XYZ file of C-alpha atoms in Angstrom:
406
model
C 18.585 -6.265 48.276
C 16.760 -3.111 49.329
C 18.527 -1.226 46.532
C 17.319 -3.811 44.018
C 13.720 -3.449 45.182
C 14.036 0.327 44.907
C 15.340 0.081 41.347
C 12.565 -2.296 40.368
C 10.004 0.072 41.866
C 11.440 2.981 39.912
C 11.329 0.957 36.706
C 7.689 0.021 37.334
C 6.911 3.718 37.726
C 8.691 4.421 34.432
C 6.549 1.760 32.719
C 3.442 3.598 33.874
C 4.856 6.912 32.658
C 5.824 5.311 29.354
C 2.148 4.784 28.610
C 1.537 8.534 28.811
C 2.651 11.226 26.380
C 2.556 14.927 27.101
C 0.251 16.826 24.772
C -2.470 19.416 24.459
C -5.760 20.219 22.817
C -7.398 23.482 21.795
C -11.109 23.784 22.449
C -13.524 25.273 19.902
C -13.578 28.488 21.952
C -9.789 28.813 21.649
C -8.737 27.573 25.107
C -5.541 25.518 25.161
C -5.426 22.667 27.687
C -2.117 20.985 28.559
C -1.893 17.429 29.867
C -1.217 13.835 28.843
C -2.541 11.379 26.275
C -2.683 7.635 26.750
C -0.240 5.918 24.405
C -2.106 5.125 21.160
C -2.239 5.984 17.476
C -2.953 9.687 17.823
C -4.479 9.859 14.328
C -7.503 7.887 15.595
C -9.438 10.579 17.461
C -12.038 8.146 18.809
C -9.256 6.234 20.573
C -7.791 9.258 22.332
C -7.847 9.460 26.106
C -6.673 12.696 27.687
C -5.886 13.814 31.221
C -5.238 17.474 32.015
C -2.704 18.512 34.652
C -5.598 19.111 37.027
C -7.253 15.729 36.413
C -6.642 12.353 38.018
C -8.284 10.137 35.400
C -8.075 9.784 31.613
C -11.242 10.440 29.613
C -12.280 10.471 25.949
C -12.352 13.841 24.208
C -15.549 15.109 22.596
C -15.094 15.582 18.828
C -17.284 18.680 18.745
C -15.336 20.377 21.551
C -11.842 20.142 20.005
C -10.413 22.187 17.135
C -6.758 21.116 17.387
C -4.587 18.748 19.378
C -0.998 17.575 19.494
C 1.048 14.760 21.012
C 4.440 13.148 20.540
C 5.550 15.962 18.243
C 2.511 15.554 15.955
C -0.158 18.193 15.285
C -3.753 17.650 14.160
C -6.201 20.312 12.984
C -9.948 20.076 12.371
C -11.035 20.985 8.833
C -14.126 20.686 6.648
C -13.036 18.977 3.411
C -14.357 17.147 0.391
C -13.220 13.568 0.945
C -13.459 10.620 -1.450
C -15.632 7.988 0.216
C -15.763 5.544 -2.719
C -12.856 3.430 -1.448
C -9.797 2.129 -3.234
C -7.280 4.190 -1.248
C -6.403 1.170 0.857
C -4.000 -0.825 -1.338
C -5.290 -4.330 -1.953
C -8.972 -3.371 -1.686
C -9.951 -1.865 -5.061
C -13.127 0.166 -5.540
C -15.753 -0.636 -8.136
C -15.405 2.656 -10.011
C -12.562 4.823 -11.256
C -13.930 8.248 -10.349
C -13.897 9.611 -6.799
C -17.149 10.250 -5.008
C -16.664 13.280 -2.791
C -18.517 13.884 0.419
C -18.304 16.957 2.630
C -17.024 15.966 6.040
C -15.383 17.434 9.137
C -12.185 15.523 9.907
C -8.909 15.890 11.742
C -5.871 16.226 9.479
C -2.337 15.613 10.655
C -0.003 18.426 9.587
C 2.992 16.900 7.803
C 4.340 20.110 6.251
C 3.174 23.571 7.307
C 4.574 26.076 4.809
C 3.788 27.941 1.568
C 2.534 24.601 0.251
C 1.200 22.478 3.101
C 0.698 18.726 3.211
C -1.741 16.859 5.446
C -2.859 13.284 5.997
C -6.060 11.719 7.282
C -6.154 8.175 8.587
C -9.567 6.540 8.640
C -9.333 2.872 9.482
C -6.826 1.477 7.005
C -7.464 4.242 4.437
C -4.681 6.812 4.304
C -5.623 9.943 2.336
C -3.364 12.942 1.701
C -4.542 16.558 1.407
C -2.817 19.793 0.441
C -3.130 23.554 0.213
C -1.033 26.171 -1.604
C -1.163 29.735 -0.257
C -0.763 31.300 -3.707
C -4.319 30.328 -4.643
C -7.632 30.765 -2.874
C -8.576 27.114 -3.083
C -9.483 25.299 0.141
C -7.660 22.219 1.341
C -8.042 19.527 -1.318
C -7.550 15.784 -1.346
C -4.771 14.341 -3.468
C -6.747 11.688 -5.323
C -5.478 8.168 -5.684
C -7.545 4.988 -5.828
C -7.371 1.460 -7.134
C -10.407 0.132 -8.985
C -11.567 -2.920 -10.904
C -11.232 -2.369 -14.652
C -12.964 -5.645 -15.484
C -13.234 -8.923 -13.651
C -10.157 -9.213 -11.453
C -8.051 -6.705 -13.434
C -7.103 -3.750 -11.271
C -6.254 -0.254 -12.472
C -5.267 2.920 -10.658
C -6.585 6.465 -10.783
C -3.450 8.596 -10.294
C -5.123 11.984 -10.444
C -2.806 13.187 -7.655
C 0.104 13.268 -10.117
C -1.754 15.776 -12.279
C -2.652 17.825 -9.204
C 1.019 17.952 -8.202
C 2.074 18.989 -11.721
C -0.412 21.877 -11.673
C 0.077 23.158 -8.131
C 3.496 22.139 -6.745
C 5.874 21.966 -9.707
C 8.933 24.182 -9.416
C 9.351 26.644 -12.329
C 12.501 25.015 -13.712
C 11.400 21.409 -13.131
C 10.540 19.022 -15.944
C 6.852 18.521 -16.692
C 7.425 14.785 -16.318
C 8.756 15.125 -12.751
C 5.729 13.470 -11.151
C 5.034 10.789 -13.769
C 6.062 7.946 -11.483
C 5.770 9.424 -8.001
C 4.147 7.086 -5.481
C 1.205 7.891 -3.221
C 3.282 7.613 -0.056
C 4.152 9.934 2.777
C 7.885 9.967 2.109
C 7.500 10.695 -1.641
C 4.906 13.436 -1.133
C 6.827 15.084 1.679
C 9.897 15.234 -0.543
C 7.881 16.803 -3.389
C 6.345 19.468 -1.137
C 9.667 20.210 0.559
C 11.338 20.803 -2.820
C 8.495 23.065 -3.981
C 8.655 25.172 -0.817
C 12.416 25.471 -1.016
C 12.427 26.521 -4.677
C 9.989 29.293 -3.695
C 12.285 30.451 -0.897
C 10.449 28.946 2.064
C 12.133 26.835 4.721
C 10.342 23.651 5.646
C 10.654 21.005 8.328
C 9.831 17.550 7.033
C 8.305 15.159 9.553
C 9.727 11.682 9.997
C 7.986 9.425 7.430
C 5.820 6.849 9.134
C 6.436 3.227 8.290
C 3.567 1.236 6.867
C 4.654 -1.795 8.882
C 3.007 -2.395 12.280
C 6.412 -3.300 13.709
C 9.950 -2.334 12.804
C 13.074 -4.401 13.401
C 16.474 -2.799 13.766
C 19.855 -4.067 14.842
C 23.154 -2.616 15.893
C 26.435 -3.073 17.719
C 27.161 -2.157 21.317
C 30.301 -1.973 23.451
C 31.179 -0.622 26.853
C 33.594 -0.373 29.739
C 33.078 0.231 33.439
C 33.790 -1.031 36.930
C 33.222 -4.387 38.603
C 33.151 -5.282 42.255
C 33.187 -8.866 43.520
C 32.212 -9.402 47.122
C 32.552 -12.572 49.155
C 32.190 -13.707 52.738
C 34.179 -16.550 54.233
C 33.332 -18.682 57.283
C 33.678 -16.674 60.444
C 32.177 -13.563 58.891
C 35.329 -12.165 57.304
C 34.645 -10.490 53.969
C 36.861 -9.659 51.025
C 36.230 -7.357 48.053
C 37.981 -7.417 44.670
C 37.602 -4.270 42.541
C 38.467 -4.118 38.869
C 37.235 -3.395 35.371
C 34.364 -4.725 33.284
C 34.158 -4.787 29.479
C 31.577 -5.975 26.995
C 30.951 -6.010 23.243
C 28.293 -7.560 21.049
C 25.129 -7.002 19.060
C 21.531 -6.000 19.700
C 18.229 -6.587 17.877
C 15.253 -4.298 18.574
C 11.573 -4.869 17.795
C 9.383 -1.774 18.072
C 5.613 -1.653 17.773
C 4.215 1.351 15.917
C 2.495 4.011 18.068
C 4.236 2.783 21.192
C 7.276 4.020 23.076
C 7.882 0.446 24.220
C 10.288 -1.804 22.374
C 11.581 -5.317 22.966
C 15.243 -6.148 22.572
C 17.721 -8.972 22.692
C 21.477 -8.632 23.204
C 24.254 -11.144 22.646
C 27.350 -9.976 24.521
C 30.818 -11.187 25.363
C 31.633 -9.787 28.799
C 34.823 -9.840 30.812
C 35.465 -8.543 34.306
C 38.422 -8.782 36.652
C 39.579 -7.499 39.987
C 42.001 -7.875 42.878
C 41.487 -7.226 46.551
C 43.315 -7.593 49.864
C 41.740 -7.310 53.286
C 42.909 -7.907 56.836
C 41.565 -7.732 60.352
C 43.173 -7.893 63.774
C 42.010 -10.441 66.335
C 44.547 -10.104 69.145
C 46.926 -11.826 69.144
C 46.169 -12.994 65.596
C 46.008 -11.203 62.243
C 43.913 -12.499 59.354
C 44.860 -11.592 55.787
C 42.736 -12.483 52.812
C 43.124 -11.877 49.089
C 40.816 -12.394 46.119
C 41.725 -12.496 42.425
C 39.008 -12.503 39.721
C 39.273 -12.898 35.948
C 36.038 -14.121 34.313
C 34.871 -14.132 30.685
C 31.268 -15.046 29.903
C 28.667 -15.010 27.171
C 25.556 -13.042 28.105
C 22.125 -13.099 26.494
C 19.860 -10.236 27.587
C 16.126 -10.249 26.824
C 14.093 -7.262 27.929
C 11.940 -4.207 27.317
C 12.809 -0.558 26.825
C 10.815 2.642 27.164
C 11.806 5.921 25.498
C 10.854 9.383 26.713
C 10.516 12.276 24.263
C 12.210 15.615 24.802
C 11.652 18.527 22.405
C 9.436 16.342 20.199
C 12.091 13.656 19.758
C 12.803 10.377 21.503
C 15.780 11.106 23.699
C 15.997 9.247 27.007
C 15.399 5.565 27.659
C 15.017 3.170 30.563
C 15.283 -0.581 30.160
C 15.216 -3.801 32.145
C 16.226 -7.270 31.042
C 16.915 -10.747 32.279
C 20.559 -11.606 31.817
C 21.500 -15.206 31.056
C 25.238 -15.562 31.740
C 27.422 -18.574 30.919
C 31.163 -18.503 31.800
C 33.525 -19.532 29.001
C 36.786 -19.032 30.888
C 37.587 -18.135 34.445
C 40.223 -17.718 37.090
C 39.094 -16.912 40.575
C 41.170 -17.684 43.632
C 40.723 -16.786 47.273
C 43.569 -17.075 49.779
C 43.032 -16.928 53.535
C 45.994 -16.754 55.984
C 46.333 -16.275 59.739
C 49.350 -14.972 61.649
C 50.292 -14.641 65.265
C 52.629 -11.717 65.136
C 54.839 -12.649 62.207
C 54.322 -16.377 62.630
C 52.171 -18.044 59.984
C 49.541 -20.241 61.624
C 47.886 -21.495 58.470
C 46.962 -20.663 54.900
C 44.194 -21.894 52.580
C 43.768 -21.206 48.862
C 40.518 -21.895 47.046
C 39.917 -22.009 43.301
C 36.267 -21.129 42.742
C 34.292 -22.201 39.692
C 31.706 -19.723 38.325
C 28.268 -21.012 37.424
C 25.729 -20.115 34.774
C 23.167 -17.740 36.239
C 20.135 -15.609 35.513
C 19.947 -12.109 36.913
C 18.463 -8.669 36.410
C 20.143 -5.953 34.357
C 18.938 -2.335 34.396
C 19.895 0.411 31.982
C 19.346 4.104 31.297
C 20.659 6.445 28.667
C 20.046 8.936 25.891
C 20.002 8.982 22.102
C 22.560 11.395 20.645
C 20.935 11.052 17.221
C 18.954 8.421 15.305
C 21.965 6.103 15.132
C 23.978 6.615 18.316
C 23.044 6.195 21.972
C 24.962 6.350 25.235
C 23.870 4.271 28.196
C 24.751 3.047 31.669
C 23.984 -0.583 32.567
C 23.817 -1.957 36.090
C 23.826 -5.588 37.251
C 23.371 -5.674 41.041
C 24.949 -8.319 43.322
C 24.798 -11.257 40.957
C 25.511 -14.682 42.458
C 28.589 -16.176 40.811
C 29.350 -19.528 42.348
C 27.664 -22.756 43.197
C 29.105 -23.459 46.638
C 30.373 -20.105 47.903
C 28.639 -16.865 48.767
C 30.402 -14.603 46.261
C 28.527 -11.987 44.266
C 29.481 -9.492 41.581
C 28.150 -6.022 40.770
C 28.971 -4.267 37.513
C 28.292 -0.714 36.347
C 29.209 -0.234 32.698
C 28.924 2.737 30.363
C 28.140 1.720 26.784
C 28.019 3.124 23.261
C 25.394 1.816 20.843
C 25.372 2.250 17.060
C 22.315 1.255 15.021
C 23.259 -0.326 11.690
C 19.702 -0.473 10.392
């Protein structure tokens, strides 16, 4: 039980660490400060809380004191830009006029593409505005203009000036003039356009992962694994017997992840089987006790829990998880035989057929993502009670392979 408490303590520590992300900021005098940000949407500067390596507490950053910052693989730079403040960028909330109304403002821009032609985004409330700059001209960073507006009454039109801007500034020499006629004002579409323009001009470019517009994402996949199982029991008189064998599982998993958080919730539906055989004996002069245990159990498991991922080299790599495991046996064979000899003379023998019960227990896991689709993990269920009337418990350690279908 001490081991279980230790594991739970370690997981609680990981939960605390999961709410922190390593990052940095650069002060207006050029000093770079390394530390940690509280988990949040890093595009909202007013929400940021930072703790340097030398600090014990998180504190808000002062807008005027910061020129750049980065967290979770994202980089933000402070720029003075002309920004359209007339509204209509937020889809579903049209403005009253077609033309933009620019206002000079100092804002933080997230760098989406940093190359010959660079792409940026600014998030202000629910308004998402994109900006760009091309090194071949002397123009400052400009907003890509898009806005919805009321044409008359409840009729809504759209000012798609950004398409003309793209055609003028980021159209590859051999591309059709109609290339951007239907391009959408979205991060994925604009990143693709800027990546193609940089590449056709001979510049390599790293495209950031497009951010979903949904506050939560739901994915699902398949999972299977194999490992070891150990079933331990103690009979009257203090004699114990252990059956060691194999454990196998296969099933599916659904994952719900909240945007801007490294936490996710998951549910697994698994078919698990474990077996094992064991023989033990002890000498009580003049008697000898011999005991054997045979286990073969198949059960349906439902796991509900939470997972935390930890970034390495700007990507989510390692994870820790904990879940409650609801196990229901669907078939079983478990027998325990106890015999006693005096020399070679059999004094008595008893065989018990034990019936597994449904149970709820803790399952802990850790692993790493190989890529966006595949993860390897190790899952541990410690000393789970198996039977209604007998003190037999099972521990499983299983290595698993996960493949995300969507």
